[in-house]
CSV table of C-alpha atoms in Angstrom, one decimal:
chain,number,residue,atom,x,y,z
A,1,UNK,CA,0.1,0.1,-0.1
A,2,UNK,CA,1.4,3.7,-0.8
A,3,UNK,CA,1.7,5.8,2.1
A,4,UNK,CA,-0.4,8.7,2.5
A,5,UNK,CA,0.7,12.0,1.6
A,6,UNK,CA,0.7,13.2,5.5
A,7,UNK,CA,2.8,10.1,6.1
A,8,UNK,CA,5.1,10.7,3.3
A,9,UNK,CA,5.4,14.4,4.8
A,10,UNK,CA,6.2,13.1,8.2
A,11,UNK,CA,9.4,10.7,6.8
A,12,UNK,CA,10.9,13.3,4.6
A,13,UNK,CA,10.6,15.9,8.0
A,14,UNK,CA,12.6,13.3,9.7
A,15,UNK,CA,15.2,12.8,7.5
A,16,UNK,CA,15.6,16.7,6.9
A,17,UNK,CA,18.8,17.8,9.2
A,18,UNK,CA,17.8,19.4,12.4
A,19,UNK,CA,19.1,21.5,15.2
A,20,UNK,CA,19.4,20.5,18.6
A,21,UNK,CA,17.9,23.6,20.5
A,22,UNK,CA,17.7,23.9,24.6
A,23,UNK,CA,14.3,24.4,26.7
A,24,UNK,CA,12.3,23.7,29.7
A,25,UNK,CA,10.2,20.6,29.8
A,26,UNK,CA,7.4,18.9,31.7
A,27,UNK,CA,8.0,15.3,31.6
A,28,UNK,CA,4.7,14.4,33.2
A,29,UNK,CA,1.6,15.7,35.4
A,30,UNK,CA,3.8,16.8,38.0
A,31,UNK,CA,4.6,19.9,36.1
A,32,UNK,CA,7.8,20.1,37.4
A,33,UNK,CA,9.9,21.7,33.8
A,34,UNK,CA,13.5,21.0,34.0
A,35,UNK,CA,16.1,21.2,30.8
A,36,UNK,CA,15.7,19.2,27.6
A,37,UNK,CA,17.6,19.2,24.7
A,38,UNK,CA,14.9,19.1,21.6
A,39,UNK,CA,15.5,19.4,17.6
A,40,UNK,CA,13.7,22.4,15.7
A,41,UNK,CA,13.9,21.9,12.0
A,42,UNK,CA,16.2,24.3,9.8
A,43,UNK,CA,14.9,27.3,8.1
A,44,UNK,CA,12.4,26.3,5.2
A,45,UNK,CA,11.6,28.4,2.5
A,46,UNK,CA,8.6,30.0,4.3
A,47,UNK,CA,10.1,30.3,7.6
A,48,UNK,CA,11.5,32.4,10.2
A,49,UNK,CA,14.2,31.8,12.5
A,50,UNK,CA,13.8,33.6,16.2
A,51,UNK,CA,15.7,33.7,18.9
A,52,UNK,CA,13.8,33.8,21.9
A,53,UNK,CA,14.5,36.7,24.5
A,54,UNK,CA,11.0,36.3,26.7
A,55,UNK,CA,8.2,34.5,27.1
A,56,UNK,CA,5.1,35.4,29.0
A,57,UNK,CA,3.7,32.5,31.4
A,58,UNK,CA,-0.1,31.8,30.5
A,59,UNK,CA,-2.4,30.0,33.0
A,60,UNK,CA,-2.7,27.7,29.9
A,61,UNK,CA,0.8,26.6,30.4
A,62,UNK,CA,-0.3,25.3,33.6
A,63,UNK,CA,-3.2,23.6,33.0
A,64,UNK,CA,-1.3,21.9,30.2
A,65,UNK,CA,1.8,20.4,31.8
A,66,UNK,CA,-0.2,19.4,34.9
A,67,UNK,CA,-2.4,17.1,32.3
A,68,UNK,CA,-5.3,19.2,33.8
A,69,UNK,CA,-7.1,19.3,30.0
A,70,UNK,CA,-6.2,15.5,29.8
A,71,UNK,CA,-4.6,15.8,26.2
A,72,UNK,CA,-1.1,16.2,27.5
A,73,UNK,CA,2.3,14.8,25.0
A,74,UNK,CA,4.9,14.4,27.1
A,75,UNK,CA,7.5,15.9,27.2
A,76,UNK,CA,6.1,19.4,26.7
A,77,UNK,CA,7.7,22.7,26.2
A,78,UNK,CA,5.2,25.2,27.2
A,79,UNK,CA,4.7,29.0,26.2
A,80,UNK,CA,2.6,30.6,23.2
A,81,UNK,CA,3.7,34.7,24.4
A,82,UNK,CA,7.2,34.6,22.4
A,83,UNK,CA,8.8,37.6,21.7
A,84,UNK,CA,12.3,37.6,20.5
A,85,UNK,CA,14.6,38.8,17.2
A,86,UNK,CA,15.0,37.5,13.8
A,87,UNK,CA,18.3,35.3,13.1
A,88,UNK,CA,17.1,34.2,9.7
A,89,UNK,CA,14.3,33.9,7.1
A,90,UNK,CA,13.6,31.4,4.1
A,91,UNK,CA,14.3,32.3,0.6
A,92,UNK,CA,10.5,33.1,-0.1
A,93,UNK,CA,9.9,35.4,3.1
A,94,UNK,CA,9.6,38.8,2.2
A,95,UNK,CA,8.1,40.4,5.6
A,96,UNK,CA,10.7,39.9,7.8
A,97,UNK,CA,14.2,40.4,7.9
A,98,UNK,CA,17.5,39.0,10.3
A,99,UNK,CA,17.2,41.8,13.3
A,100,UNK,CA,13.5,42.5,13.5
A,101,UNK,CA,11.9,42.2,16.6
A,102,UNK,CA,8.8,39.7,16.2
A,103,UNK,CA,6.5,37.5,18.3
A,104,UNK,CA,4.9,34.4,18.2
A,105,UNK,CA,1.5,33.7,19.5
A,106,UNK,CA,-0.6,30.8,20.1
A,107,UNK,CA,-0.6,29.3,16.7
A,108,UNK,CA,2.1,28.6,14.4
A,109,UNK,CA,0.3,27.0,11.6
A,110,UNK,CA,-2.9,26.1,10.1
A,111,UNK,CA,-3.9,24.5,6.3
A,112,UNK,CA,-4.2,28.0,5.4
A,113,UNK,CA,-6.6,27.0,2.7
A,114,UNK,CA,-10.1,26.7,4.3
A,115,UNK,CA,-12.9,29.3,4.5
A,116,UNK,CA,-11.8,30.4,8.1
A,117,UNK,CA,-8.3,30.9,6.9
A,118,UNK,CA,-9.3,32.7,3.8
A,119,UNK,CA,-11.7,35.2,5.9
A,120,UNK,CA,-8.6,35.7,8.5
A,121,UNK,CA,-9.4,33.2,11.2
A,122,UNK,CA,-6.9,31.1,11.4
A,123,UNK,CA,-7.7,30.3,14.9
A,124,UNK,CA,-11.3,29.0,13.9
A,125,UNK,CA,-9.4,26.4,11.2
A,126,UNK,CA,-9.9,22.8,11.8
A,127,UNK,CA,-6.5,21.9,11.1
A,128,UNK,CA,-5.2,24.9,13.4
A,129,UNK,CA,-1.9,23.8,15.1
A,130,UNK,CA,-0.7,25.7,18.2
A,131,UNK,CA,2.6,26.7,19.3
A,132,UNK,CA,3.1,23.6,21.6
A,133,UNK,CA,1.2,20.5,22.4
A,134,UNK,CA,0.4,19.8,19.1
A,135,UNK,CA,1.1,17.6,16.3
A,136,UNK,CA,2.4,19.7,13.1
A,137,UNK,CA,1.6,19.2,9.3
A,138,UNK,CA,4.5,17.5,9.1
A,139,UNK,CA,3.7,14.7,11.9
A,140,UNK,CA,5.8,16.3,14.4
A,141,UNK,CA,5.3,17.8,18.1
A,142,UNK,CA,5.4,21.4,18.3
A,143,UNK,CA,7.3,22.9,21.7
A,144,UNK,CA,7.0,26.4,22.7
A,145,UNK,CA,8.5,29.4,23.8
A,146,UNK,CA,10.2,27.5,27.0
A,147,UNK,CA,13.3,27.3,24.9
A,148,UNK,CA,16.0,29.4,23.1
A,149,UNK,CA,14.7,29.4,19.3
A,150,UNK,CA,11.8,28.8,17.5
A,151,UNK,CA,11.2,28.5,13.5
A,152,UNK,CA,7.6,29.3,12.1
A,153,UNK,CA,6.3,29.6,9.1
A,154,UNK,CA,6.4,33.9,8.5
A,155,UNK,CA,2.6,33.9,8.2
A,156,UNK,CA,2.2,33.1,11.9
A,157,UNK,CA,4.7,35.7,12.7
A,158,UNK,CA,4.1,39.0,14.4
A,159,UNK,CA,5.8,42.0,13.9
A,160,UNK,CA,6.8,44.2,16.8
A,161,UNK,CA,6.6,48.1,16.4
A,162,UNK,CA,9.3,49.6,17.5
A,163,UNK,CA,7.7,51.6,20.4
A,164,UNK,CA,6.7,47.9,22.1
A,165,UNK,CA,9.2,46.5,24.7
A,166,UNK,CA,9.4,42.6,24.0
A,167,UNK,CA,8.9,41.9,27.7
A,168,UNK,CA,6.0,43.7,28.4
A,169,UNK,CA,4.6,43.3,24.8
A,170,UNK,CA,4.8,39.2,24.8
A,171,UNK,CA,1.6,38.7,27.2
A,172,UNK,CA,-0.7,40.7,24.4
A,173,UNK,CA,0.3,37.9,21.9
A,174,UNK,CA,-2.7,35.8,24.0
A,175,UNK,CA,-4.0,37.9,26.7
A,176,UNK,CA,-3.9,40.8,24.7
A,177,UNK,CA,-5.5,39.3,21.4
A,178,UNK,CA,-7.7,37.6,23.7
A,179,UNK,CA,-9.8,40.5,24.7
A,180,UNK,CA,-9.1,42.5,21.8
A,181,UNK,CA,-10.7,40.2,19.2
A,182,UNK,CA,-14.1,39.8,21.1
A,183,UNK,CA,-14.1,43.5,21.6
A,184,UNK,CA,-13.9,44.4,17.9
A,185,UNK,CA,-16.2,41.5,16.5
A,186,UNK,CA,-18.8,42.0,19.7
A,187,UNK,CA,-19.3,45.9,18.8
A,188,UNK,CA,-17.3,46.7,22.5
A,189,UNK,CA,-14.8,49.0,20.8
A,190,UNK,CA,-17.4,51.8,20.4
A,191,UNK,CA,-16.3,55.4,22.0
A,192,UNK,CA,-18.8,56.4,24.9
A,193,UNK,CA,-20.0,52.6,25.4
A,194,UNK,CA,-19.9,50.9,28.4
A,195,UNK,CA,-18.0,47.8,29.3
A,196,UNK,CA,-17.8,46.0,32.3
A,197,UNK,CA,-14.5,43.8,32.5
A,198,UNK,CA,-15.3,40.8,35.1
A,199,UNK,CA,-11.8,39.8,36.9
A,200,UNK,CA,-9.1,42.0,37.4
A,201,UNK,CA,-6.2,39.3,36.4
A,202,UNK,CA,-3.7,38.5,33.1
A,203,UNK,CA,-6.6,39.0,30.8
A,204,UNK,CA,-8.5,41.6,32.8
A,205,UNK,CA,-6.0,43.9,33.4
A,206,UNK,CA,-5.3,44.6,29.9
A,207,UNK,CA,-8.7,44.6,29.0
A,208,UNK,CA,-9.0,47.5,30.9
A,209,UNK,CA,-6.5,49.0,29.0
A,210,UNK,CA,-7.5,48.5,25.4
A,211,UNK,CA,-11.2,49.4,26.3
A,212,UNK,CA,-9.8,52.9,27.4
A,213,UNK,CA,-7.7,53.1,24.0
A,214,UNK,CA,-11.1,52.6,22.4
A,215,UNK,CA,-12.5,55.2,24.4
A,216,UNK,CA,-15.2,53.4,26.2
A,217,UNK,CA,-16.6,53.9,29.9
A,218,UNK,CA,-15.2,50.9,32.1
A,219,UNK,CA,-16.3,49.3,35.0
A,220,UNK,CA,-14.1,46.8,37.0
A,221,UNK,CA,-16.4,43.9,38.4
A,222,UNK,CA,-14.6,41.9,41.2
A,223,UNK,CA,-15.1,39.7,44.1
A,224,UNK,CA,-11.9,41.7,45.9
A,225,UNK,CA,-12.7,45.1,47.1
A,226,UNK,CA,-8.8,45.9,47.5
A,227,UNK,CA,-8.5,45.8,43.6
A,228,UNK,CA,-10.8,49.0,43.7
A,229,UNK,CA,-7.8,51.7,43.8
A,230,UNK,CA,-5.3,49.8,41.7
A,231,UNK,CA,-8.6,49.3,39.3
A,232,UNK,CA,-9.3,53.0,39.2
A,233,UNK,CA,-6.1,55.0,39.9
A,234,UNK,CA,-3.5,53.0,38.1
A,235,UNK,CA,-5.0,51.0,35.6
A,236,UNK,CA,-7.9,54.1,34.4
A,237,UNK,CA,-10.8,52.3,34.9
A,238,UNK,CA,-14.0,54.7,35.6
A,239,UNK,CA,-15.9,52.8,38.5
A,240,UNK,CA,-15.8,49.6,40.5
A,241,UNK,CA,-18.2,47.1,41.4
A,242,UNK,CA,-17.9,44.5,44.1
A,243,UNK,CA,-19.7,41.4,43.0
A,244,UNK,CA,-20.4,40.6,46.4
A,245,UNK,CA,-22.3,43.9,47.5
A,246,UNK,CA,-25.7,43.9,46.9
A,247,UNK,CA,-26.1,47.4,46.7
A,248,UNK,CA,-23.2,47.9,44.6
A,249,UNK,CA,-24.8,45.1,41.9
A,250,UNK,CA,-28.3,46.9,42.4
A,251,UNK,CA,-27.2,50.5,41.4
A,252,UNK,CA,-25.2,48.8,38.5
A,253,UNK,CA,-28.4,46.8,37.2
A,254,UNK,CA,-28.6,47.1,33.3
A,255,UNK,CA,-25.9,49.8,33.3
A,256,UNK,CA,-23.6,47.9,30.8
A,257,UNK,CA,-23.4,47.5,26.6
A,258,UNK,CA,-21.1,44.3,27.3
A,259,UNK,CA,-19.0,42.9,29.9
A,260,UNK,CA,-16.0,40.8,29.4
A,261,UNK,CA,-15.9,37.7,31.5
A,262,UNK,CA,-12.4,37.0,32.4
A,263,UNK,CA,-13.0,34.7,35.3
A,264,UNK,CA,-12.3,31.0,35.2
A,265,UNK,CA,-13.7,30.3,38.4
A,266,UNK,CA,-17.5,29.2,38.3
A,267,UNK,CA,-19.6,31.9,39.6
A,268,UNK,CA,-23.2,32.7,39.4
A,269,UNK,CA,-23.9,34.1,35.9
A,270,UNK,CA,-27.6,35.4,36.2
A,271,UNK,CA,-26.7,38.4,38.5
A,272,UNK,CA,-24.2,39.4,36.4
A,273,UNK,CA,-26.6,39.0,33.2
A,274,UNK,CA,-28.5,41.6,35.2
A,275,UNK,CA,-26.0,44.4,34.3
A,276,UNK,CA,-26.6,44.4,30.9
A,277,UNK,CA,-28.7,46.8,29.2
A,278,UNK,CA,-31.2,45.4,27.0
A,279,UNK,CA,-29.5,43.5,24.1
A,280,UNK,CA,-26.4,43.8,26.1
A,281,UNK,CA,-23.6,41.1,25.5
A,282,UNK,CA,-21.5,38.9,27.8
A,283,UNK,CA,-18.5,37.7,25.9
A,284,UNK,CA,-16.9,34.7,28.2
A,285,UNK,CA,-12.7,34.2,27.6
A,286,UNK,CA,-12.2,32.3,30.7
A,287,UNK,CA,-12.6,28.6,31.3
A,288,UNK,CA,-14.2,27.6,34.1
A,289,UNK,CA,-13.5,23.9,35.0
A,290,UNK,CA,-17.3,23.2,35.5
A,291,UNK,CA,-20.4,23.7,33.2
A,292,UNK,CA,-21.7,26.9,33.1
A,293,UNK,CA,-25.4,27.2,34.4
A,294,UNK,CA,-27.8,29.7,33.1
A,295,UNK,CA,-31.5,30.5,34.1
A,296,UNK,CA,-33.3,30.7,30.6
A,297,UNK,CA,-34.6,34.2,32.0
A,298,UNK,CA,-31.5,35.8,32.7
A,299,UNK,CA,-30.8,35.8,28.9
A,300,UNK,CA,-34.4,35.8,27.2
A,301,UNK,CA,-35.4,38.9,29.2
A,302,UNK,CA,-34.6,41.7,27.7
A,303,UNK,CA,-32.7,40.0,24.9
A,304,UNK,CA,-29.4,39.3,25.8
A,305,UNK,CA,-26.3,37.3,24.3
A,306,UNK,CA,-23.9,35.1,26.3
A,307,UNK,CA,-21.2,34.2,23.8
A,308,UNK,CA,-17.5,32.9,23.7
A,309,UNK,CA,-14.5,34.0,21.9
A,310,UNK,CA,-11.0,32.3,21.5
A,311,UNK,CA,-7.8,34.2,20.6
A,312,UNK,CA,-7.9,35.6,17.0
A,313,UNK,CA,-6.7,35.4,13.6
A,314,UNK,CA,-3.4,36.6,12.6
A,315,UNK,CA,-4.7,39.8,10.9
A,316,UNK,CA,-6.3,40.8,14.1
A,317,UNK,CA,-3.2,40.2,15.9
A,318,UNK,CA,-1.2,42.1,14.1
A,319,UNK,CA,-3.7,44.7,14.3
A,320,UNK,CA,-3.9,44.6,17.9
A,321,UNK,CA,-0.2,44.8,18.6
A,322,UNK,CA,0.3,48.1,16.3
A,323,UNK,CA,-2.8,49.5,18.4
A,324,UNK,CA,-1.2,48.8,21.6
A,325,UNK,CA,2.0,50.1,20.7
A,326,UNK,CA,0.2,53.8,19.4
A,327,UNK,CA,-1.6,54.0,22.7
A,328,UNK,CA,1.2,52.8,25.2
A,329,UNK,CA,-0.9,49.4,26.1
A,330,UNK,CA,1.0,47.2,27.7
A,331,UNK,CA,0.9,44.2,30.2
A,332,UNK,CA,1.9,44.4,33.7
A,333,UNK,CA,4.6,41.7,34.2
A,334,UNK,CA,7.5,40.2,36.5
A,335,UNK,CA,9.9,39.6,35.0
A,336,UNK,CA,11.7,36.2,36.3
A,337,UNK,CA,14.8,34.3,35.4
A,338,UNK,CA,14.3,30.3,34.2
A,339,UNK,CA,15.6,29.4,37.6
A,340,UNK,CA,12.5,30.6,39.1
A,341,UNK,CA,9.8,29.2,36.4
A,342,UNK,CA,8.6,26.4,39.1
A,343,UNK,CA,8.4,28.8,42.0
A,344,UNK,CA,6.5,31.3,39.7
A,345,UNK,CA,3.9,27.9,38.6
A,346,UNK,CA,3.3,27.4,42.0
A,347,UNK,CA,2.1,31.3,42.3
A,348,UNK,CA,0.3,31.6,39.4
A,349,UNK,CA,-2.0,28.3,40.8
A,350,UNK,CA,-2.3,30.5,44.2
A,351,UNK,CA,-3.1,33.5,41.6
A,352,UNK,CA,0.0,35.3,43.2
A,353,UNK,CA,0.9,37.3,40.0
A,354,UNK,CA,0.1,41.4,39.0
A,355,UNK,CA,-0.4,40.5,36.4
A,356,UNK,CA,1.8,38.1,34.1
A,357,UNK,CA,5.2,36.4,34.6
A,358,UNK,CA,7.3,36.8,31.5
A,359,UNK,CA,10.8,34.5,31.7
A,360,UNK,CA,13.7,36.4,30.5
A,361,UNK,CA,14.9,33.3,28.3
A,362,UNK,CA,17.5,35.6,26.3
A,363,UNK,CA,19.2,36.4,29.7
A,364,UNK,CA,19.1,33.2,31.8
A,365,UNK,CA,18.2,29.8,29.8
A,366,UNK,CA,21.8,29.0,29.6
A,367,UNK,CA,22.5,29.6,33.2
A,368,UNK,CA,19.5,27.3,34.1
A,369,UNK,CA,20.9,24.3,31.8
A,370,UNK,CA,24.4,24.8,32.7
A,371,UNK,CA,23.5,24.3,36.7
A,372,UNK,CA,21.5,21.5,36.1
A,373,UNK,CA,24.7,19.9,34.3
């Protein structure tokens, strides 16, 4: 029997010369990260080779390395908030050159030919290839940004504007596009409209900044009264509602055009839907572990909508990073060395970070590897 095209491609890829690259990998569901040498493909005709300088830590990384989503392909090198510098480009690459500041987000490939891809929604492609813990089209497993370099098809590389710092810009490649995309496509980017941001964490603080850049009125909704000063005085929110305070919730009823729900905990949704105006929308971007219970009348009454959104396409990601640079939108980060990554994961599990850990890969990965030898 003749081999399939996919099998032939995989065999050809495995026969190609590859380069040894060092990364930090989880080998089992303990999630403990330690140095591992992996193989990256050489730079193909349409590829961009990138020296990784910084990589953000997303909560998805923690879920994945601990196999909480039951889809882990060990060993896993996580990281899909990658910022670095181009070192080499393939002969067909026209958008990038060596020395360019660039980023790589949650995707590194797709079929690039289906209806979703043709419309700029590669994130909805049935054949989307994620930056790590995914099987690429050549049959190899993808490894993420907790590593020294990566090779990516140029279509999935984002140019960093000169004004965008690599460390504070890296988390925008996941957290930024995750909140930017639903604002754009759900009409929550109109100056003067009122948007609620539910939860003030890694996603929520970026949502506040983008909403203000769009010229919107912003109310942060949180169960933590202690975050009020931070939300208003430093992040620029216009108002703050404590979700456990009945009087504050009552005063805010029916005032918001939309709510960006960034919370990953299971919380009662019906009272929050009550904050929406008629025809208002709640957009879910957090991932609670259990199914969400919604009383039908909470939606049907006054024509409300609840929708979901998952990252965004490549054109929208570039648009997002360009707008962020123009308006000075960056993530609030705590930059750490690679020797602190496991401690950072423990803190992340306890929500002990304001608001995003970013690993200084370029300056610390070599030391971490040397110390382990």
